[in-house]
Coordinates of C-alpha atoms in Angstrom, one line a residue:
Chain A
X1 CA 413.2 31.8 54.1
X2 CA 413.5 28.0 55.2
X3 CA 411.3 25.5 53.0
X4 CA 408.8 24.2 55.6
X5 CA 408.4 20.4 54.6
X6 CA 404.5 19.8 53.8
X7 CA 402.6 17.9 57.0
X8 CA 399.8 15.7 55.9
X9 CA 396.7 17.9 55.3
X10 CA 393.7 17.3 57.9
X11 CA 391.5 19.1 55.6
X12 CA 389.7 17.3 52.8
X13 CA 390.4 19.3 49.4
X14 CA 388.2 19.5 46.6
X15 CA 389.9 21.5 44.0
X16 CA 393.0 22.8 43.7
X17 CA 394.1 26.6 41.9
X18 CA 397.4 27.7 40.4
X19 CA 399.2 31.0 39.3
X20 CA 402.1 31.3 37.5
X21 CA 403.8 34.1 35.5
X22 CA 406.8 34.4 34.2
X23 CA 408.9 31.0 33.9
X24 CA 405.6 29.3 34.3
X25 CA 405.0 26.5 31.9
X26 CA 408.5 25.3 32.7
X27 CA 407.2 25.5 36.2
X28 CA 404.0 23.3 35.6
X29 CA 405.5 20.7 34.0
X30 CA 407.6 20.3 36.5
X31 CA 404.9 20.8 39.1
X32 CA 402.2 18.2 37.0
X33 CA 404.3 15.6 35.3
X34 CA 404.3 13.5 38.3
X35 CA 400.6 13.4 38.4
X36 CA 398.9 9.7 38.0
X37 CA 396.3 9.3 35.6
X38 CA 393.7 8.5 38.1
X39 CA 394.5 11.7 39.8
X40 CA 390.9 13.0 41.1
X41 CA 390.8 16.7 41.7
X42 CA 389.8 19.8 39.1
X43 CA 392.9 21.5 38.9
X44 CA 392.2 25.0 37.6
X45 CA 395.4 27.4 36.2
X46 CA 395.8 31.0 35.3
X47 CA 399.5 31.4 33.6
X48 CA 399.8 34.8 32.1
X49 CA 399.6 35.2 28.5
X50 CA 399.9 38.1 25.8
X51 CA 396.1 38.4 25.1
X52 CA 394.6 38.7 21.4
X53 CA 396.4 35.9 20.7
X54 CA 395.1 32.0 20.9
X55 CA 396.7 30.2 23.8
X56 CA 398.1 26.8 22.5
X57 CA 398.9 26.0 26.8
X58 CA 396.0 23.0 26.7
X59 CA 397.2 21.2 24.1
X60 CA 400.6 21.6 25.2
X61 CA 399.8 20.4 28.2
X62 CA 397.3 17.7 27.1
X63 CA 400.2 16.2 24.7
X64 CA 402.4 16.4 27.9
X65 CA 400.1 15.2 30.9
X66 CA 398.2 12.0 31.0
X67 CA 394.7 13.9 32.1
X68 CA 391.9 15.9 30.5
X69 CA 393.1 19.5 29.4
X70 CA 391.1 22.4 28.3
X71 CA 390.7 25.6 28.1
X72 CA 387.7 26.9 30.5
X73 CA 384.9 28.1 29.1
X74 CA 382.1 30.1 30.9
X75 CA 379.5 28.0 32.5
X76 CA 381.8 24.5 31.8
X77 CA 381.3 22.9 35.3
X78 CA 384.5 21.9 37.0
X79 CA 385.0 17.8 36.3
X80 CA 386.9 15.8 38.4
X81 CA 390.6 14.8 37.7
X82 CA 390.4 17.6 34.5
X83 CA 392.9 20.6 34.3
X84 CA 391.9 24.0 33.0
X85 CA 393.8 26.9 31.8
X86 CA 391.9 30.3 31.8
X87 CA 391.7 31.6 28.1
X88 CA 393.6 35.1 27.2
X89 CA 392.0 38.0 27.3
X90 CA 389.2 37.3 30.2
X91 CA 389.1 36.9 33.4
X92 CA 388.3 33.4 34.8
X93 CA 385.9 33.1 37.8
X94 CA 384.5 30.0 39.3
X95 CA 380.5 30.5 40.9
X96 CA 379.1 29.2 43.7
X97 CA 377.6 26.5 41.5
X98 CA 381.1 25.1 40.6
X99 CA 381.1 26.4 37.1
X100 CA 383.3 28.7 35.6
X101 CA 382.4 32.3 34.8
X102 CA 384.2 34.7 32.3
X103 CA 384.7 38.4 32.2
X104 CA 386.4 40.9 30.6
X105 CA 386.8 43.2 33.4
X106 CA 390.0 45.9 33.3
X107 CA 393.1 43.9 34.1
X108 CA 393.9 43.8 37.3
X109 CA 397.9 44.1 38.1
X110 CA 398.0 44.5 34.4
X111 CA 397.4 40.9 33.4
X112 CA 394.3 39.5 32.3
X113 CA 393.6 36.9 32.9
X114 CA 394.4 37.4 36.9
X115 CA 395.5 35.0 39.6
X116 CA 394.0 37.4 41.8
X117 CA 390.6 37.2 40.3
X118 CA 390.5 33.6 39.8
X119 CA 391.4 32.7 43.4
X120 CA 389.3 34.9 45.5
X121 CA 386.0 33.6 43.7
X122 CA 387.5 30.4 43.9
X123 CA 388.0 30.6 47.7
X124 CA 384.4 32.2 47.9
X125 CA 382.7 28.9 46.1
X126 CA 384.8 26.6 48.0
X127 CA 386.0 27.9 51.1
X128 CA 387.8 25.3 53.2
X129 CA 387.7 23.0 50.8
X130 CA 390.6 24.7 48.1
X131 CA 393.9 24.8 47.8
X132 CA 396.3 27.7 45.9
X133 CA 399.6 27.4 44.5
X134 CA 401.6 30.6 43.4
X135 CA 405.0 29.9 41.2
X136 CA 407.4 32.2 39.6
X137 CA 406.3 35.1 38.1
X138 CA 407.4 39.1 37.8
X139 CA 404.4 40.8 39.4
X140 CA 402.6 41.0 42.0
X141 CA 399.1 39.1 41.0
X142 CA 398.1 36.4 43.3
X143 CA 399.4 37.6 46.2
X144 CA 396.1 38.8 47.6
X145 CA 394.1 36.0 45.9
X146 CA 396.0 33.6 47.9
X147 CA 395.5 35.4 51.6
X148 CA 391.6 35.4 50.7
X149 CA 392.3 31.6 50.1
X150 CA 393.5 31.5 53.9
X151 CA 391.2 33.6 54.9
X152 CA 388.6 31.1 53.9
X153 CA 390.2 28.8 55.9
X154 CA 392.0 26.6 52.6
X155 CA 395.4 25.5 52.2
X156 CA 398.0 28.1 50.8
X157 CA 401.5 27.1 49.1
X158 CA 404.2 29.1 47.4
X159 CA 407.1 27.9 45.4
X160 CA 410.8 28.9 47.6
X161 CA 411.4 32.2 46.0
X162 CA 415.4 31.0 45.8
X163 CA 414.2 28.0 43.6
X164 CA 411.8 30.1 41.4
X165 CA 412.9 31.8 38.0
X166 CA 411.6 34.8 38.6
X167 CA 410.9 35.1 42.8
X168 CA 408.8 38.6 42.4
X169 CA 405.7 36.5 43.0
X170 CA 406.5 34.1 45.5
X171 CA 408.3 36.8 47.5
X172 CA 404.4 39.1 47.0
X173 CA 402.9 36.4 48.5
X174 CA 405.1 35.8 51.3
X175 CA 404.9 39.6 52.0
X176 CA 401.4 40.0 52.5
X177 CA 400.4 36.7 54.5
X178 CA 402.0 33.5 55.9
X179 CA 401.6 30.7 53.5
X180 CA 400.7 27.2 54.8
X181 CA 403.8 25.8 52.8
X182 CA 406.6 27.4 51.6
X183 CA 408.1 24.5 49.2
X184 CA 410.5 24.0 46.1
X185 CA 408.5 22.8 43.2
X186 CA 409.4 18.6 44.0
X187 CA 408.3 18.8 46.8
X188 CA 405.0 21.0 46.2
X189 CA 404.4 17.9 43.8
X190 CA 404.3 15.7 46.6
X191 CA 402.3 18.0 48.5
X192 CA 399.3 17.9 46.0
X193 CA 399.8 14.4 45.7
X194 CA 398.7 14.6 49.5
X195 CA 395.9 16.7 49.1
X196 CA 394.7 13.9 46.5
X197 CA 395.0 10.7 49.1
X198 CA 392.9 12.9 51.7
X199 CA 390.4 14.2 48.9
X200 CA 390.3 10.1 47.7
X201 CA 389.7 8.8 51.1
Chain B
X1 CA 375.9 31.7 52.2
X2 CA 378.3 34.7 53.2
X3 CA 377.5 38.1 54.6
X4 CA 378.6 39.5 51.4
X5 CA 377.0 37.4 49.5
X6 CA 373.7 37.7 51.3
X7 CA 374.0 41.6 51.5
X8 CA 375.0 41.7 47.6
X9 CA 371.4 39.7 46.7
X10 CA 369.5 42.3 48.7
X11 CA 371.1 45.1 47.0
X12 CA 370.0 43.5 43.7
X13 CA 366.4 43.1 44.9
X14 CA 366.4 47.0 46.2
X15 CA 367.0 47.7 43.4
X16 CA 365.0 45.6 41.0
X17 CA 362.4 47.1 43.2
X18 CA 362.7 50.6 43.4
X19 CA 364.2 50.9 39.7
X20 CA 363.2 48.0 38.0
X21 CA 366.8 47.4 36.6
X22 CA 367.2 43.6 37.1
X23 CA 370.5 42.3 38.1
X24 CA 369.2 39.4 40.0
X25 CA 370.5 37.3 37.5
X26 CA 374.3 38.3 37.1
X27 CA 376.9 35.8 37.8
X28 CA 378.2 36.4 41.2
X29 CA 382.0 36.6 41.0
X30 CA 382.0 39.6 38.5
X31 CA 379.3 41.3 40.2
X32 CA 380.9 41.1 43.4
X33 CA 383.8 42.8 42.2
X34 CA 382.3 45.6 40.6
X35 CA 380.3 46.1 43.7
X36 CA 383.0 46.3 46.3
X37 CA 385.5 48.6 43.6
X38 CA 382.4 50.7 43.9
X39 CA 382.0 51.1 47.3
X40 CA 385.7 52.1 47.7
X41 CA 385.2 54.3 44.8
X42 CA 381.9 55.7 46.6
X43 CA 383.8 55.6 50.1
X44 CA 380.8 53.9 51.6
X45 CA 381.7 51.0 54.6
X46 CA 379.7 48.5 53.0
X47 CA 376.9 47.2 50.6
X48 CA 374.3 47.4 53.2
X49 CA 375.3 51.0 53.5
X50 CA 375.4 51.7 49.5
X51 CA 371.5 50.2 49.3
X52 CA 370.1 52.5 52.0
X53 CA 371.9 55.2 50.1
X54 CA 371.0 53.8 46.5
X55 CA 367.0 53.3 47.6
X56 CA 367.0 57.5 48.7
X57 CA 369.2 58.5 45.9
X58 CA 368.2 58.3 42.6
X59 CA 371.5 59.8 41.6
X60 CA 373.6 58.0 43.6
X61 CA 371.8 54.9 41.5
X62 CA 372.9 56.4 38.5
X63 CA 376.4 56.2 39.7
X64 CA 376.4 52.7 40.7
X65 CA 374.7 51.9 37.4
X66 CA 378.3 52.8 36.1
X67 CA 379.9 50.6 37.6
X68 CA 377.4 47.8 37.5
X69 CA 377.5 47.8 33.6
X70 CA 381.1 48.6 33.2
X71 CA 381.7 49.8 29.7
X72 CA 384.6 47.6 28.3
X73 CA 384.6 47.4 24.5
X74 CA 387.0 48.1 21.3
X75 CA 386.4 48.5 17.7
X76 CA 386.6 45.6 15.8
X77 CA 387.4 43.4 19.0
X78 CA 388.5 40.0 17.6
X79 CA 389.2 40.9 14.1
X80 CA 388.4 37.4 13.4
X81 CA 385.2 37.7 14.1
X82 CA 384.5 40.5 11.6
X83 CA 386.2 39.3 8.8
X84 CA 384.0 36.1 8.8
X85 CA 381.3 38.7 9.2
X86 CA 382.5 39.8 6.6
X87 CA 383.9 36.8 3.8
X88 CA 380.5 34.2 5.0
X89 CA 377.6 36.4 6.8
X90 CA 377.4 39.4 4.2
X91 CA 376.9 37.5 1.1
X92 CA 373.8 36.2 2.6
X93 CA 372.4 39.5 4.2
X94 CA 373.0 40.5 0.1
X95 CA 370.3 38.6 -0.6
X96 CA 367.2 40.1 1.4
X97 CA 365.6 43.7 -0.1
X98 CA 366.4 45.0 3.9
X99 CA 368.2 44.0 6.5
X100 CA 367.7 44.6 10.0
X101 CA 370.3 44.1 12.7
X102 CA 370.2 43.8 16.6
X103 CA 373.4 45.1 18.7
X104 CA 372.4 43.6 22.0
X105 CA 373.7 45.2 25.0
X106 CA 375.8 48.0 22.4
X107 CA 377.4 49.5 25.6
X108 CA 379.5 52.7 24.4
X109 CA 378.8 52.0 20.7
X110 CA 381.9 50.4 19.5
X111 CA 380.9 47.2 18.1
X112 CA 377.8 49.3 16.0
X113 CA 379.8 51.8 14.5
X114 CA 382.5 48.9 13.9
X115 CA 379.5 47.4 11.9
X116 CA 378.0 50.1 10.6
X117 CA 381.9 50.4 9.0
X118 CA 382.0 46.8 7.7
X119 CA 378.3 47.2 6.0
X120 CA 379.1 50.6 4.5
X121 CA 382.3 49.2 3.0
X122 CA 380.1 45.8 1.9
X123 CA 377.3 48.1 0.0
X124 CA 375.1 46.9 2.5
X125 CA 374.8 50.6 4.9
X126 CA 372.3 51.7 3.3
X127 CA 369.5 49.2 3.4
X128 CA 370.2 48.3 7.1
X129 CA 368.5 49.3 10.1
X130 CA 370.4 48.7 13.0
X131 CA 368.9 48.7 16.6
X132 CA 371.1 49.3 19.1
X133 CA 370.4 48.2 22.6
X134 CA 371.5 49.0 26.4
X135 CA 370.3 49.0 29.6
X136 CA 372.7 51.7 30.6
X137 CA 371.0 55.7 29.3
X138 CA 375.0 57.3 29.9
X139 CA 376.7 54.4 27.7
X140 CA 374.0 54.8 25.1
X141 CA 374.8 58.4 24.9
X142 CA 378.1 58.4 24.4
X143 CA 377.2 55.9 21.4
X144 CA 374.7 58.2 19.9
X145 CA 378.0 60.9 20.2
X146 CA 380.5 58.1 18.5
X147 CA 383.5 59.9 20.2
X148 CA 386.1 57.6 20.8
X149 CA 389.4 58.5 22.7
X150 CA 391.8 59.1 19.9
X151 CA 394.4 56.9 22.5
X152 CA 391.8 54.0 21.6
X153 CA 391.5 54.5 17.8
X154 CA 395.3 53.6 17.4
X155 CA 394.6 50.9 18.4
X156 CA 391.2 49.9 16.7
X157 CA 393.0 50.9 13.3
X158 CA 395.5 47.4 13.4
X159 CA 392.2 46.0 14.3
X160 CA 390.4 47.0 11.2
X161 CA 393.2 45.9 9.1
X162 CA 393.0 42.5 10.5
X163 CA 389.1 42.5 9.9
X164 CA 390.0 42.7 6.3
X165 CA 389.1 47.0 6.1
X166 CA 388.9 48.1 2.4
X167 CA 389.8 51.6 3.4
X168 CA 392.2 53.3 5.0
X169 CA 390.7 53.6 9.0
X170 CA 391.0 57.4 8.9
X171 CA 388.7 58.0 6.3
X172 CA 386.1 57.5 8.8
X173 CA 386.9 60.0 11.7
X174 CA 387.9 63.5 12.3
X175 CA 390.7 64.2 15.0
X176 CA 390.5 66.7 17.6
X177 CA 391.0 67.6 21.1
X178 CA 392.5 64.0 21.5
X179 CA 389.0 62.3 20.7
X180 CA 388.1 61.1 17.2
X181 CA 384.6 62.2 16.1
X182 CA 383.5 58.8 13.5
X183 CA 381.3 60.2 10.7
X184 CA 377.8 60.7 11.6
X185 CA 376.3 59.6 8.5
X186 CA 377.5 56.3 9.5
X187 CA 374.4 56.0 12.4
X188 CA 372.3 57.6 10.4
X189 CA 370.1 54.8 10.2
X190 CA 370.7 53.4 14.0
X191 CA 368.1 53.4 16.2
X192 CA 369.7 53.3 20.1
X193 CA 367.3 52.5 22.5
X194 CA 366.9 51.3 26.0
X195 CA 366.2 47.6 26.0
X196 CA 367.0 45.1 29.0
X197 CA 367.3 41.3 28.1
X198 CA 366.3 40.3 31.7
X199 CA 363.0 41.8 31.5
X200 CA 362.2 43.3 28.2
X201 CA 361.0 41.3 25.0
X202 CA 361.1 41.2 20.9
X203 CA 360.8 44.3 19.1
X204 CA 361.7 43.2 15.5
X205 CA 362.5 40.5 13.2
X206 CA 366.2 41.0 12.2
X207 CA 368.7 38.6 10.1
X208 CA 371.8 39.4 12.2
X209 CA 372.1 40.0 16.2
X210 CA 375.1 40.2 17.4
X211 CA 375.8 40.3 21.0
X212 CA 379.2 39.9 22.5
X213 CA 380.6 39.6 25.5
X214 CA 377.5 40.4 27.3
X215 CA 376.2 36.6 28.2
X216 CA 378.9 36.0 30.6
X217 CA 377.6 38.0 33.1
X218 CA 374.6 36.3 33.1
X219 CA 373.9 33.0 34.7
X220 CA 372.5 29.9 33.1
X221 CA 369.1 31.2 33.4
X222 CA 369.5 34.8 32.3
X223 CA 371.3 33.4 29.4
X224 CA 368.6 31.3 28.5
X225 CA 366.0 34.1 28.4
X226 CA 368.1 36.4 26.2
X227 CA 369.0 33.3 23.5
X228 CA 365.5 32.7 23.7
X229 CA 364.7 36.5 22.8
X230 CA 367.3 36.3 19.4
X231 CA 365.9 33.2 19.0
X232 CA 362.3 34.9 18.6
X233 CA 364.1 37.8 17.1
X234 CA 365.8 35.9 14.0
X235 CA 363.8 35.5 10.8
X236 CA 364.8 31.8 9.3
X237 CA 368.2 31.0 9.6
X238 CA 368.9 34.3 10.7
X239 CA 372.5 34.4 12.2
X240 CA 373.8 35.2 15.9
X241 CA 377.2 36.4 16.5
X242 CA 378.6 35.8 20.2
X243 CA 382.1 36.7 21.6
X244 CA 385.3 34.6 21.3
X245 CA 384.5 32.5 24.1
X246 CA 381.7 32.4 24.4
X247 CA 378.8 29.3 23.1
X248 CA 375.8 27.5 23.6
X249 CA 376.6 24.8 24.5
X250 CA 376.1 24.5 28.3
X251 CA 372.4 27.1 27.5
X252 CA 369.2 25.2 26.6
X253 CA 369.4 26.2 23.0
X254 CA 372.4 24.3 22.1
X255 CA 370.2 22.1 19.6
X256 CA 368.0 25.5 18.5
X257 CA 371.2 26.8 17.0
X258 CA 374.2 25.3 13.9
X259 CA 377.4 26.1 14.0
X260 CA 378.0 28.5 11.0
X261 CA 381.6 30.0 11.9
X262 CA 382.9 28.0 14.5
X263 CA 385.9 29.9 16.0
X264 CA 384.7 33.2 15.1
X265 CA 381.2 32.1 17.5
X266 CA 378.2 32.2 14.3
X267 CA 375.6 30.5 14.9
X268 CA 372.4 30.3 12.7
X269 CA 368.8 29.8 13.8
X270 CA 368.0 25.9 13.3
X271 CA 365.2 25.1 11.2

C-alpha cells in the first residue's frame, strides 16, 4: 500500500493512544525521541509484555525521553504532556472521567494487557477528540480498537506494514478499516507533532 | 452521553431495583464489556432488550450475574504478595490469642484456601476465623466445594513455591477426574457468606482483610465506601492487603492508611 503523507489535522486532539507488539520498543523510540519537552498531550501506550513479571518499559523510557513516564495506575487521571505504559497482567481502560481504570479481564487476542481494550474505552471517553497509532506487532490486537477509534470520529494511523518488523498488525488494521494515515514511523513522528500544534493552538 | 452508555446505566438501576444487587457504581469500561460479551453470549440485540428480559426473569438474572462478576482468580496470585504475608504480616497476627480474617469479594475461593494454606503452614490455622465474602451465591459455592481444575493447579504449584511454601503443593489436594479436591479441613473454620461492599456494612473486627483485585471495578466512590468498611472492620493497626496495582492513593483514605509492604500493596490502619 502507498504511504499517504499526513495533511494537517482540522480536528483538535486531546490525547493520543498507541499499540505495539512485537519489535515495539524499538518502534517507540523511534516514534517518541523526537518529541520536545514541552510536548502537551497524555500519550497513553499498551506494548505487549510477558505478564507476572515487573515491566521496567517506564523507566526505560523515562531515562530515554525528556517527559514524565509512568506506569498507569487505576484511577491516576490522565496529565498533560505525561506518557503511560499499561502495567502487565491487566487491562488498561480510560473512564469517561479521564482517569484510568484497571482490570483483569480474560485476555483478549491472548495478550493482556490489550490494544483493543485500551482504545475502544479510550475512543468512548474522548471521541473526536483521540488519536490511535498501531506499530509492528504479530497479532491481531488493535485492529478493532482502532476502527472504534474512527468510528468515534478520531484520527487513525498505522505504521507502513513494509517498514514495520513484524507487519501482522499493521496489515490487521489495514484489513478491517481505512486508516486516516498510512505512514513510516518518521514521518508518523511528524504527524503527532501536528496533532500537538492544533491541540496547543 | 451515548446510547450505550445511557442504556447500560438503566440496566444497572433495573436491576438495583428489582434485585437489589448494586452495580451503579462499577467503572464503566469493564462493565461495558462484560455486558455486550453477554449479550452475544445470551443472543439478545441489545441491552435494552437483556433488562426487559432480566426484570421478568429471575433466572435469566442469575445468568447475567455471571458474567457481571466474572470469576478470574489464581492461587497464590502474585507470589510476592504472600511471601510478605508471610515473612512481615504473620509474626504480628502471632501475637493476638485469635485472629479473624476478611476475604472481601472471595469470588471462586482461591485466594482463601491460598490463605487458609499459608496460616496452616505458619501455625496460625487453627486460631483463625476467616470470613469469606461474595456478592455472587454460584462463585461462593464453588468455594465452599474448593475444586479447582487440575489444569489450574499446575500452575498454582510454581506459585506456591515462589510464595515461600514449606510443603510440597500436593500434600494439600486429592486428584481426580481432572479437578483437584484441596483438603476440607483446610475451610473448616471459614465462614462464606453473602456480603456486598456497595450496600452491606461491618460484621466483625478482624486483624487482616485482604481484598484484591476487586476495587478496580469500582469507581472513586464505591471504592471509598468499601475502604471505609475495612477501615471500620480493622482492630488497631490491623493490616489491609490490596492487589499488585492497586493503592490508595487517589481514595480518600490515603492519609487513614501506612505503607507496611509497599510493592506487595500492605497497608496498616493509621493510628
Amino acid at each position: 500500500m502507498k504511504p499517504t503523507a499526513p495533511q494537517p489535522p482540522e480536528r483538535r486532539v486531546e490525547a493520543v493512544v498507541l499499540g505495539a507488539s512485537a519489535g515495539g520498543i524499538e518502534a517507540l523510540f523511534t516514534l517518541l525521541n523526537g518529541l520536545p519537552p514541552s510536548w502537551s498531550l497524555p500519550v497513553v501506550i499498551v506494548l505487549h509484555v510477558p505478564e507476572n513479571h515487573e515491566s521496567h518499559l517506564p523507566q526505560i523510557f523515562a531515562d530515554r525521553l525528556h517527559l514524565p513516564v509512568h506506569e498507569a495506575a487505576d484511577k491516576m487521571p490522565l496529565a498533560a504532556g505525561h506518557v503511560y505504559f499499561a502495567p502487565p497482567g491487566y487491562h488498561l481502560s480510560i473512564e469517561r472521567d479521564r482517569r484510568f481504570s484497571l482490570s483483569c479481564e480474560p485476555p483478549v487476542h491472548f495478550s493482556r494487557p490489550s490494544i483493543d481494550v485500551l482504545m475502544s474505552s479510550a475512543a468512548d471517553a474522548y471521541g473526536p477528540a483521540l488519536a490511535g497509532m498501531l506499530l509492528t506487532g504479530a497479532n491481531e490486537d488493535g485492529a478493532e480498537g482502532l476502527q472504534r477509534i474512527q468510528q468515534a470520529g478520531g484520527i487513525t494511523a498505522v505504521q507502513d506494514p513494509n517498514e514495520a518488523q513484524i507487519s501482522i498488525m499493521p496489515q490487521a488494521a489495514i484489513a478491517l478499516h481505512s486508516p486516516d494515515h498510512v505512514l513510516p514511523l518518521r514521518e508518523l513522528r511528524a504527524l503527532l507533532l501536528q496533532l500537538e500544534s492544533a491541540h496547543a493552538h | 452521553m451515548s446510547n450505550t452508555e445511557i442504556e447500560l446505566r438503566l440496566l444497572m438501576e433495573a436491576i438495583y431495583l428489582k434485585y437489589s444487587y448494586d452495580f451503579r457504581n462499577y467503572t464503566v469500561a469493564s462493565q461495558k464489556r462484560r455486558v455486550l460479551h453477554a449479550l452475544a453470549q445470551l443472543g439478545l440485540p441489545s441491552i435494552s432488550a437483556l433488562q426487559e428480559k432480566v426484570l421478568r426473569d429471575p433466572a435469566l438474572f442469575g445468568r447475567l450475574l455471571q458474567y457481571l462478576t466474572i470469576p478470574v482468580s489464581e492461587m497464590f496470585r502474585d507470589p510476592a504478595y504472600f511471601l510478605a504475608l508471610r515473612q512481615h504480616v504473620v509474626p504480628i497476627l502471632h501475637t493476638y490469642p485469635s485472629v479473624k480474617v476478611w476475604v472481601a469479594g472471595c469470588s471462586t475461593g482461591e485466594e482463601v484456601f491460598s490463605l487458609a494454606i499459608l496460616l496452616r503452614e505458619e501455625g496460625l490455622l487453627s486460631r483463625t476465623q476467616i470470613y469469606a465474602t461474595d456478592i455472587n451465591p454460584a462463585s461462593l459455592e464453588k468455594a465452599r466445594q474448593g475444586i479447582f481444575p487440575i489444569e489450574a493447579v499446575r500452575g498454582y504449584t510454581a506459585n506456591y513455591q515462589r510464595a515461600g511454601g514449606r510443603s510440597s503443593f500436593s500434600d494439600y489436594y486429592t486428584a481426580a477426574y481432572e479437578a483437584a479436591r484441596f483438603d476440607p479441613s483446610l475451610c473448616a473454620d471459614v465462614i462464606f457468606a453473602d456480603h456486598s461492599l456497595a450496600t452491606d456494612s461491618v460484621f466483625a473486627e478482624t486483624q487482616l482483610v485482604s481484598c484484591r483485585n476487586v476495587l478496580i471495578y469500582f469507581n472513586r466512590e464505591l471504592q471509598d465506601r468499601a475502604l471505609g468498611l475495612f477501615h471500620e472492620s480493622l482492630c488497631h493497626r490491623g493490616f489491609l492487603g490490596l492487589g499488585a496495582k492497586e493503592s490508595i492513593d487517589f481514595s480518600s483514605y490515603s492519609q487513614r492508611f501506612d505503607a507496611h509492604s509497599q510493592p506487595e500493596r500492605i497497608y496498616r490502619k493509621a493510628t
